[in-house]
């Protein structure tokens, strides 16, 4: 029975990323930010100078907001990366002429079980199961898929 479990898990690990790749790529553009997600912001002036105090990673709080210098708390939950970018451009236009802003929203995942470094990680919406296991350090050296009992939750 343990051999069968290993075969099933190996098949799932090999097939799921290939089957889901196109769906996940489409999801990136339309993934709506949720509480607990990470929002990475890169901020540049129209002349191309990076504004360090604005650039960086923020986490969406329980109220669906992130804090940014100059504009304070701003609601981002329920918007995709493009919507957040457009919102931030509108808010920062009072301080900068034609700001250039790049936004990446990363999902919070919890990887547990027989992995080297179980815990919470932030991954892009296009990430596969293999990507999530990889950020957790891969499988443990004594992994028995038949009794691992681990999980991946999004």
PDB file of C-alpha atoms in Angstrom:
ATOM      1  CA  UNK A   1       0.000   0.000   0.000  1.00  0.00           C
ATOM      2  CA  UNK A   2       2.856   2.433   0.802  1.00  0.00           C
ATOM      3  CA  UNK A   3       4.261   1.874  -2.695  1.00  0.00           C
ATOM      4  CA  UNK A   4       0.889   2.774  -4.210  1.00  0.00           C
ATOM      5  CA  UNK A   5       0.708   5.971  -2.114  1.00  0.00           C
ATOM      6  CA  UNK A   6       4.155   7.012  -3.317  1.00  0.00           C
ATOM      7  CA  UNK A   7       3.104   6.393  -6.921  1.00  0.00           C
ATOM      8  CA  UNK A   8      -0.087   8.446  -6.532  1.00  0.00           C
ATOM      9  CA  UNK A   9       1.724  11.375  -4.908  1.00  0.00           C
ATOM     10  CA  UNK A  10       4.501  11.239  -7.523  1.00  0.00           C
ATOM     11  CA  UNK A  11       1.884  11.265 -10.291  1.00  0.00           C
ATOM     12  CA  UNK A  12       0.038  14.204  -8.719  1.00  0.00           C
ATOM     13  CA  UNK A  13       3.284  16.150  -8.246  1.00  0.00           C
ATOM     14  CA  UNK A  14       4.273  15.519 -11.858  1.00  0.00           C
ATOM     15  CA  UNK A  15       0.864  16.172 -13.455  1.00  0.00           C
ATOM     16  CA  UNK A  16      -0.753  18.982 -11.475  1.00  0.00           C
ATOM     17  CA  UNK A  17       1.768  21.715 -12.428  1.00  0.00           C
ATOM     18  CA  UNK A  18       1.502  20.902 -16.131  1.00  0.00           C
ATOM     19  CA  UNK A  19      -2.306  20.788 -16.099  1.00  0.00           C
ATOM     20  CA  UNK A  20      -2.709  23.923 -14.023  1.00  0.00           C
ATOM     21  CA  UNK A  21      -0.013  26.102 -15.637  1.00  0.00           C
ATOM     22  CA  UNK A  22      -2.273  27.860 -18.146  1.00  0.00           C
ATOM     23  CA  UNK A  23      -5.041  28.377 -15.585  1.00  0.00           C
ATOM     24  CA  UNK A  24      -2.566  29.788 -13.065  1.00  0.00           C
ATOM     25  CA  UNK A  25      -1.071  32.182 -15.624  1.00  0.00           C
ATOM     26  CA  UNK A  26      -4.541  33.543 -16.341  1.00  0.00           C
ATOM     27  CA  UNK A  27      -5.148  33.795 -12.593  1.00  0.00           C
ATOM     28  CA  UNK A  28      -2.132  36.093 -12.053  1.00  0.00           C
ATOM     29  CA  UNK A  29      -3.715  39.000 -13.886  1.00  0.00           C
ATOM     30  CA  UNK A  30      -7.062  38.497 -12.186  1.00  0.00           C
ATOM     31  CA  UNK A  31      -6.036  37.380  -8.678  1.00  0.00           C
ATOM     32  CA  UNK A  32      -7.811  39.663  -6.240  1.00  0.00           C
ATOM     33  CA  UNK A  33      -5.777  40.696  -3.213  1.00  0.00           C
ATOM     34  CA  UNK A  34      -6.967  39.202   0.079  1.00  0.00           C
ATOM     35  CA  UNK A  35      -6.320  39.835   3.751  1.00  0.00           C
ATOM     36  CA  UNK A  36      -2.901  38.401   4.639  1.00  0.00           C
ATOM     37  CA  UNK A  37      -1.479  38.650   1.104  1.00  0.00           C
ATOM     38  CA  UNK A  38       1.773  40.475   0.434  1.00  0.00           C
ATOM     39  CA  UNK A  39       1.881  43.482  -1.889  1.00  0.00           C
ATOM     40  CA  UNK A  40       5.300  44.294  -3.391  1.00  0.00           C
ATOM     41  CA  UNK A  41       5.536  47.884  -4.620  1.00  0.00           C
ATOM     42  CA  UNK A  42       8.284  49.413  -6.751  1.00  0.00           C
ATOM     43  CA  UNK A  43       7.949  53.186  -7.047  1.00  0.00           C
ATOM     44  CA  UNK A  44       9.783  55.444  -9.518  1.00  0.00           C
ATOM     45  CA  UNK A  45       9.513  59.117 -10.385  1.00  0.00           C
ATOM     46  CA  UNK A  46       8.860  60.125 -13.993  1.00  0.00           C
ATOM     47  CA  UNK A  47      12.628  60.670 -14.377  1.00  0.00           C
ATOM     48  CA  UNK A  48      13.286  57.058 -13.329  1.00  0.00           C
ATOM     49  CA  UNK A  49      14.589  57.638  -9.801  1.00  0.00           C
ATOM     50  CA  UNK A  50      13.462  54.952  -7.371  1.00  0.00           C
ATOM     51  CA  UNK A  51      11.747  56.276  -4.234  1.00  0.00           C
ATOM     52  CA  UNK A  52      13.150  53.999  -1.505  1.00  0.00           C
ATOM     53  CA  UNK A  53      10.738  55.045   1.250  1.00  0.00           C
ATOM     54  CA  UNK A  54       7.782  53.840  -0.840  1.00  0.00           C
ATOM     55  CA  UNK A  55       9.360  50.807  -2.531  1.00  0.00           C
ATOM     56  CA  UNK A  56       9.026  47.561  -0.560  1.00  0.00           C
ATOM     57  CA  UNK A  57       6.746  44.786   0.651  1.00  0.00           C
ATOM     58  CA  UNK A  58       3.556  45.409   2.618  1.00  0.00           C
ATOM     59  CA  UNK A  59       1.088  42.953   4.096  1.00  0.00           C
ATOM     60  CA  UNK A  60      -2.650  43.448   3.806  1.00  0.00           C
ATOM     61  CA  UNK A  61      -4.065  43.954   7.299  1.00  0.00           C
ATOM     62  CA  UNK A  62      -7.367  42.706   8.752  1.00  0.00           C
ATOM     63  CA  UNK A  63      -9.120  45.777   7.335  1.00  0.00           C
ATOM     64  CA  UNK A  64      -7.906  45.064   3.788  1.00  0.00           C
ATOM     65  CA  UNK A  65      -5.417  47.934   3.824  1.00  0.00           C
ATOM     66  CA  UNK A  66      -1.713  48.611   3.456  1.00  0.00           C
ATOM     67  CA  UNK A  67       0.212  51.594   4.782  1.00  0.00           C
ATOM     68  CA  UNK A  68       2.349  53.701   2.458  1.00  0.00           C
ATOM     69  CA  UNK A  69       4.280  56.893   3.202  1.00  0.00           C
ATOM     70  CA  UNK A  70       2.577  60.147   2.145  1.00  0.00           C
ATOM     71  CA  UNK A  71      -0.855  58.566   1.569  1.00  0.00           C
ATOM     72  CA  UNK A  72      -1.243  56.526   4.773  1.00  0.00           C
ATOM     73  CA  UNK A  73      -3.635  53.572   4.877  1.00  0.00           C
ATOM     74  CA  UNK A  74      -5.203  52.657   1.560  1.00  0.00           C
ATOM     75  CA  UNK A  75      -7.632  49.836   0.759  1.00  0.00           C
ATOM     76  CA  UNK A  76      -6.299  47.237  -1.691  1.00  0.00           C
ATOM     77  CA  UNK A  77      -8.307  44.110  -0.863  1.00  0.00           C
ATOM     78  CA  UNK A  78     -10.539  42.974  -3.724  1.00  0.00           C
ATOM     79  CA  UNK A  79      -8.316  44.539  -6.413  1.00  0.00           C
ATOM     80  CA  UNK A  80      -5.906  42.781  -8.753  1.00  0.00           C
ATOM     81  CA  UNK A  81      -2.304  44.002  -9.202  1.00  0.00           C
ATOM     82  CA  UNK A  82      -3.293  46.319 -12.072  1.00  0.00           C
ATOM     83  CA  UNK A  83      -6.140  47.787 -10.046  1.00  0.00           C
ATOM     84  CA  UNK A  84      -3.852  48.388  -7.074  1.00  0.00           C
ATOM     85  CA  UNK A  85      -1.267  50.031  -9.346  1.00  0.00           C
ATOM     86  CA  UNK A  86      -3.874  52.343 -10.898  1.00  0.00           C
ATOM     87  CA  UNK A  87      -5.208  53.232  -7.434  1.00  0.00           C
ATOM     88  CA  UNK A  88      -1.717  54.038  -6.155  1.00  0.00           C
ATOM     89  CA  UNK A  89      -0.882  56.136  -9.220  1.00  0.00           C
ATOM     90  CA  UNK A  90      -4.041  58.143  -8.598  1.00  0.00           C
ATOM     91  CA  UNK A  91      -3.244  58.601  -4.879  1.00  0.00           C
ATOM     92  CA  UNK A  92       0.444  59.479  -5.404  1.00  0.00           C
ATOM     93  CA  UNK A  93      -0.244  61.912  -8.273  1.00  0.00           C
ATOM     94  CA  UNK A  94      -0.863  64.582  -5.635  1.00  0.00           C
ATOM     95  CA  UNK A  95       2.820  64.251  -4.646  1.00  0.00           C
ATOM     96  CA  UNK A  96       4.586  63.166  -7.857  1.00  0.00           C
ATOM     97  CA  UNK A  97       4.096  64.009 -11.535  1.00  0.00           C
ATOM     98  CA  UNK A  98       3.493  60.813 -13.555  1.00  0.00           C
ATOM     99  CA  UNK A  99       4.729  58.258 -10.996  1.00  0.00           C
ATOM    100  CA  UNK A 100       5.716  54.841 -12.348  1.00  0.00           C
ATOM    101  CA  UNK A 101       4.550  52.040 -10.056  1.00  0.00           C
ATOM    102  CA  UNK A 102       4.913  48.282 -10.352  1.00  0.00           C
ATOM    103  CA  UNK A 103       2.819  46.005  -8.128  1.00  0.00           C
ATOM    104  CA  UNK A 104       3.032  42.263  -7.488  1.00  0.00           C
ATOM    105  CA  UNK A 105       0.522  40.541  -5.199  1.00  0.00           C
ATOM    106  CA  UNK A 106       1.731  37.339  -3.538  1.00  0.00           C
ATOM    107  CA  UNK A 107      -0.460  34.720  -1.880  1.00  0.00           C
ATOM    108  CA  UNK A 108       0.165  33.570   1.663  1.00  0.00           C
ATOM    109  CA  UNK A 109       0.481  29.777   1.826  1.00  0.00           C
ATOM    110  CA  UNK A 110       1.162  27.409   4.696  1.00  0.00           C
ATOM    111  CA  UNK A 111       3.314  24.379   3.891  1.00  0.00           C
ATOM    112  CA  UNK A 112       3.392  21.659   6.554  1.00  0.00           C
ATOM    113  CA  UNK A 113       4.342  18.016   6.877  1.00  0.00           C
ATOM    114  CA  UNK A 114       7.552  16.292   5.835  1.00  0.00           C
ATOM    115  CA  UNK A 115       9.345  19.271   4.356  1.00  0.00           C
ATOM    116  CA  UNK A 116      12.671  20.683   5.511  1.00  0.00           C
ATOM    117  CA  UNK A 117      11.286  24.096   6.564  1.00  0.00           C
ATOM    118  CA  UNK A 118       7.523  24.023   7.215  1.00  0.00           C
ATOM    119  CA  UNK A 119       5.885  27.402   7.640  1.00  0.00           C
ATOM    120  CA  UNK A 120       4.142  30.363   6.022  1.00  0.00           C
ATOM    121  CA  UNK A 121       5.431  31.608   2.670  1.00  0.00           C
ATOM    122  CA  UNK A 122       4.406  34.197   0.092  1.00  0.00           C
ATOM    123  CA  UNK A 123       4.277  32.993  -3.503  1.00  0.00           C
ATOM    124  CA  UNK A 124       3.026  34.450  -6.764  1.00  0.00           C
ATOM    125  CA  UNK A 125      -0.411  33.299  -7.992  1.00  0.00           C
ATOM    126  CA  UNK A 126       1.249  31.387 -10.859  1.00  0.00           C
ATOM    127  CA  UNK A 127       3.249  29.221  -8.446  1.00  0.00           C
ATOM    128  CA  UNK A 128       2.675  25.482  -8.598  1.00  0.00           C
ATOM    129  CA  UNK A 129       2.584  22.863  -5.863  1.00  0.00           C
ATOM    130  CA  UNK A 130       6.209  22.044  -6.677  1.00  0.00           C
ATOM    131  CA  UNK A 131       7.137  25.736  -6.261  1.00  0.00           C
ATOM    132  CA  UNK A 132       5.490  25.814  -2.819  1.00  0.00           C
ATOM    133  CA  UNK A 133       7.337  22.664  -1.738  1.00  0.00           C
ATOM    134  CA  UNK A 134      10.581  24.125  -3.069  1.00  0.00           C
ATOM    135  CA  UNK A 135      10.328  27.342  -1.013  1.00  0.00           C
ATOM    136  CA  UNK A 136       9.812  25.111   2.031  1.00  0.00           C
ATOM    137  CA  UNK A 137      13.168  23.443   1.369  1.00  0.00           C
ATOM    138  CA  UNK A 138      11.866  20.391  -0.444  1.00  0.00           C
ATOM    139  CA  UNK A 139      10.914  17.071   1.059  1.00  0.00           C
ATOM    140  CA  UNK A 140      12.641  15.674   4.114  1.00  0.00           C
ATOM    141  CA  UNK A 141      15.291  13.005   3.568  1.00  0.00           C
ATOM    142  CA  UNK A 142      13.150  10.277   5.160  1.00  0.00           C
ATOM    143  CA  UNK A 143       9.877  11.230   3.465  1.00  0.00           C
ATOM    144  CA  UNK A 144       7.240   8.472   3.362  1.00  0.00           C
ATOM    145  CA  UNK A 145       4.385   9.794   1.249  1.00  0.00           C
ATOM    146  CA  UNK A 146       2.123   7.085   2.678  1.00  0.00           C
ATOM    147  CA  UNK A 147       2.266   8.554   6.188  1.00  0.00           C
ATOM    148  CA  UNK A 148       3.472  12.145   5.726  1.00  0.00           C
ATOM    149  CA  UNK A 149       0.169  13.719   6.749  1.00  0.00           C
ATOM    150  CA  UNK A 150       1.269  17.149   5.562  1.00  0.00           C
ATOM    151  CA  UNK A 151      -0.782  19.759   3.813  1.00  0.00           C
ATOM    152  CA  UNK A 152      -0.616  22.807   1.638  1.00  0.00           C
ATOM    153  CA  UNK A 153      -3.248  25.416   2.283  1.00  0.00           C
ATOM    154  CA  UNK A 154      -3.945  28.588   0.357  1.00  0.00           C
TER     155      UNK A 154
END
